[in-house]
Amino acid sequence: MEISGFISAVVIGIVIGVLGRLVVPGRQRIGFLWTIGVGIVAALLGSAIAAGFGVADTDGPDWIEWFIQIALAAVGVAALDRARARR
């Protein structure tokens, strides 16, 4: 992965993480860096899943890919919040 690809993954991860956090109701007890980390992982996994289903490269915006990424980020934020709440 080139440096430009890494930087774009971080930027997309921030956006996806924040959107995933907005989808989860209530207050989350995780920090901003955890949100970014979850967003980056969700963006990468979501892209791989979308590519596996053949919906990653479409004409225009990749709405299905974004939905998958945001859903994965929401699940990741909720899971991390619950794991940290148990401690």
PDB file of C-alpha atoms in Angstrom:
ATOM      1  CA  MET A   1       0.000   0.000   0.000  1.00  0.00           C
ATOM      2  CA  GLU A   2       1.352   3.366  -0.986  1.00  0.00           C
ATOM      3  CA  ILE A   3       1.374   6.332   1.363  1.00  0.00           C
ATOM      4  CA  SER A   4      -1.498   7.983  -0.517  1.00  0.00           C
ATOM      5  CA  GLY A   5      -3.548   4.813  -0.108  1.00  0.00           C
ATOM      6  CA  PHE A   6      -2.788   4.768   3.604  1.00  0.00           C
ATOM      7  CA  ILE A   7      -3.741   8.413   4.034  1.00  0.00           C
ATOM      8  CA  SER A   8      -6.995   7.931   2.147  1.00  0.00           C
ATOM      9  CA  ALA A   9      -7.758   4.836   4.276  1.00  0.00           C
ATOM     10  CA  VAL A  10      -7.289   6.917   7.431  1.00  0.00           C
ATOM     11  CA  VAL A  11      -9.506   9.735   6.131  1.00  0.00           C
ATOM     12  CA  ILE A  12     -12.210   7.324   4.984  1.00  0.00           C
ATOM     13  CA  GLY A  13     -11.848   5.443   8.282  1.00  0.00           C
ATOM     14  CA  ILE A  14     -12.470   8.638  10.246  1.00  0.00           C
ATOM     15  CA  VAL A  15     -15.625   9.368   8.272  1.00  0.00           C
ATOM     16  CA  ILE A  16     -16.880   5.774   8.420  1.00  0.00           C
ATOM     17  CA  GLY A  17     -16.106   5.531  12.147  1.00  0.00           C
ATOM     18  CA  VAL A  18     -17.974   8.735  12.948  1.00  0.00           C
ATOM     19  CA  LEU A  19     -20.953   7.698  10.823  1.00  0.00           C
ATOM     20  CA  GLY A  20     -20.963   4.265  12.463  1.00  0.00           C
ATOM     21  CA  ARG A  21     -20.873   5.923  15.862  1.00  0.00           C
ATOM     22  CA  LEU A  22     -23.826   8.139  14.921  1.00  0.00           C
ATOM     23  CA  VAL A  23     -25.863   5.070  13.950  1.00  0.00           C
ATOM     24  CA  VAL A  24     -25.448   3.458  17.383  1.00  0.00           C
ATOM     25  CA  PRO A  25     -28.012   4.916  19.810  1.00  0.00           C
ATOM     26  CA  GLY A  26     -26.982   6.328  23.168  1.00  0.00           C
ATOM     27  CA  ARG A  27     -23.626   7.434  24.484  1.00  0.00           C
ATOM     28  CA  GLN A  28     -20.543   5.389  23.667  1.00  0.00           C
ATOM     29  CA  ARG A  29     -17.718   5.193  26.168  1.00  0.00           C
ATOM     30  CA  ILE A  30     -14.914   4.850  23.648  1.00  0.00           C
ATOM     31  CA  GLY A  31     -12.458   7.513  22.605  1.00  0.00           C
ATOM     32  CA  PHE A  32     -11.899   9.200  19.291  1.00  0.00           C
ATOM     33  CA  LEU A  33      -8.836   7.091  18.467  1.00  0.00           C
ATOM     34  CA  TRP A  34     -10.820   3.889  19.001  1.00  0.00           C
ATOM     35  CA  THR A  35     -13.522   5.277  16.708  1.00  0.00           C
ATOM     36  CA  ILE A  36     -10.919   5.956  14.026  1.00  0.00           C
ATOM     37  CA  GLY A  37      -9.452   2.464  14.446  1.00  0.00           C
ATOM     38  CA  VAL A  38     -12.856   0.819  14.163  1.00  0.00           C
ATOM     39  CA  GLY A  39     -13.628   2.995  11.137  1.00  0.00           C
ATOM     40  CA  ILE A  40     -10.412   2.049   9.351  1.00  0.00           C
ATOM     41  CA  VAL A  41     -10.964  -1.662   9.964  1.00  0.00           C
ATOM     42  CA  ALA A  42     -14.620  -1.363   8.903  1.00  0.00           C
ATOM     43  CA  ALA A  43     -13.656   0.532   5.738  1.00  0.00           C
ATOM     44  CA  LEU A  44     -11.103  -2.102   4.737  1.00  0.00           C
ATOM     45  CA  LEU A  45     -13.363  -5.061   5.585  1.00  0.00           C
ATOM     46  CA  GLY A  46     -16.357  -3.414   3.934  1.00  0.00           C
ATOM     47  CA  SER A  47     -14.398  -2.863   0.745  1.00  0.00           C
ATOM     48  CA  ALA A  48     -13.295  -6.502   0.731  1.00  0.00           C
ATOM     49  CA  ILE A  49     -16.840  -7.751   1.332  1.00  0.00           C
ATOM     50  CA  ALA A  50     -18.238  -5.463  -1.379  1.00  0.00           C
ATOM     51  CA  ALA A  51     -15.569  -6.681  -3.794  1.00  0.00           C
ATOM     52  CA  GLY A  52     -16.468 -10.268  -2.915  1.00  0.00           C
ATOM     53  CA  PHE A  53     -20.109  -9.613  -3.790  1.00  0.00           C
ATOM     54  CA  GLY A  54     -19.131  -7.707  -6.924  1.00  0.00           C
ATOM     55  CA  VAL A  55     -20.664  -4.383  -5.864  1.00  0.00           C
ATOM     56  CA  ALA A  56     -17.460  -2.455  -5.129  1.00  0.00           C
ATOM     57  CA  ASP A  57     -17.088  -0.879  -8.569  1.00  0.00           C
ATOM     58  CA  THR A  58     -20.302   0.633  -9.841  1.00  0.00           C
ATOM     59  CA  ASP A  59     -21.156   3.630 -11.982  1.00  0.00           C
ATOM     60  CA  GLY A  60     -21.502   6.598  -9.674  1.00  0.00           C
ATOM     61  CA  PRO A  61     -21.361   6.446  -5.878  1.00  0.00           C
ATOM     62  CA  ASP A  62     -20.830   3.045  -4.312  1.00  0.00           C
ATOM     63  CA  TRP A  63     -23.838   3.227  -1.990  1.00  0.00           C
ATOM     64  CA  ILE A  64     -23.887  -0.488  -1.183  1.00  0.00           C
ATOM     65  CA  GLU A  65     -20.199  -0.481  -0.264  1.00  0.00           C
ATOM     66  CA  TRP A  66     -20.688   2.559   1.996  1.00  0.00           C
ATOM     67  CA  PHE A  67     -23.692   0.936   3.661  1.00  0.00           C
ATOM     68  CA  ILE A  68     -21.641  -2.194   4.376  1.00  0.00           C
ATOM     69  CA  GLN A  69     -18.764  -0.121   5.778  1.00  0.00           C
ATOM     70  CA  ILE A  70     -21.022   1.987   8.009  1.00  0.00           C
ATOM     71  CA  ALA A  71     -22.881  -1.097   9.248  1.00  0.00           C
ATOM     72  CA  LEU A  72     -19.588  -2.793  10.123  1.00  0.00           C
ATOM     73  CA  ALA A  73     -18.406   0.357  11.912  1.00  0.00           C
ATOM     74  CA  ALA A  74     -21.650   0.529  13.903  1.00  0.00           C
ATOM     75  CA  VAL A  75     -21.279  -3.111  14.936  1.00  0.00           C
ATOM     76  CA  GLY A  76     -17.635  -2.523  15.843  1.00  0.00           C
ATOM     77  CA  VAL A  77     -18.401   0.592  17.906  1.00  0.00           C
ATOM     78  CA  ALA A  78     -21.238  -1.159  19.754  1.00  0.00           C
ATOM     79  CA  ALA A  79     -19.109  -4.257  20.430  1.00  0.00           C
ATOM     80  CA  LEU A  80     -16.163  -2.212  21.677  1.00  0.00           C
ATOM     81  CA  ASP A  81     -18.448  -0.085  23.844  1.00  0.00           C
ATOM     82  CA  ARG A  82     -19.969  -3.181  25.454  1.00  0.00           C
ATOM     83  CA  ALA A  83     -16.568  -4.767  25.972  1.00  0.00           C
ATOM     84  CA  ARG A  84     -15.251  -1.630  27.680  1.00  0.00           C
ATOM     85  CA  ALA A  85     -18.422  -1.264  29.782  1.00  0.00           C
ATOM     86  CA  ARG A  86     -17.899  -4.703  31.318  1.00  0.00           C
ATOM     87  CA  ARG A  87     -14.574  -3.643  32.808  1.00  0.00           C
TER      88      ARG A  87
END
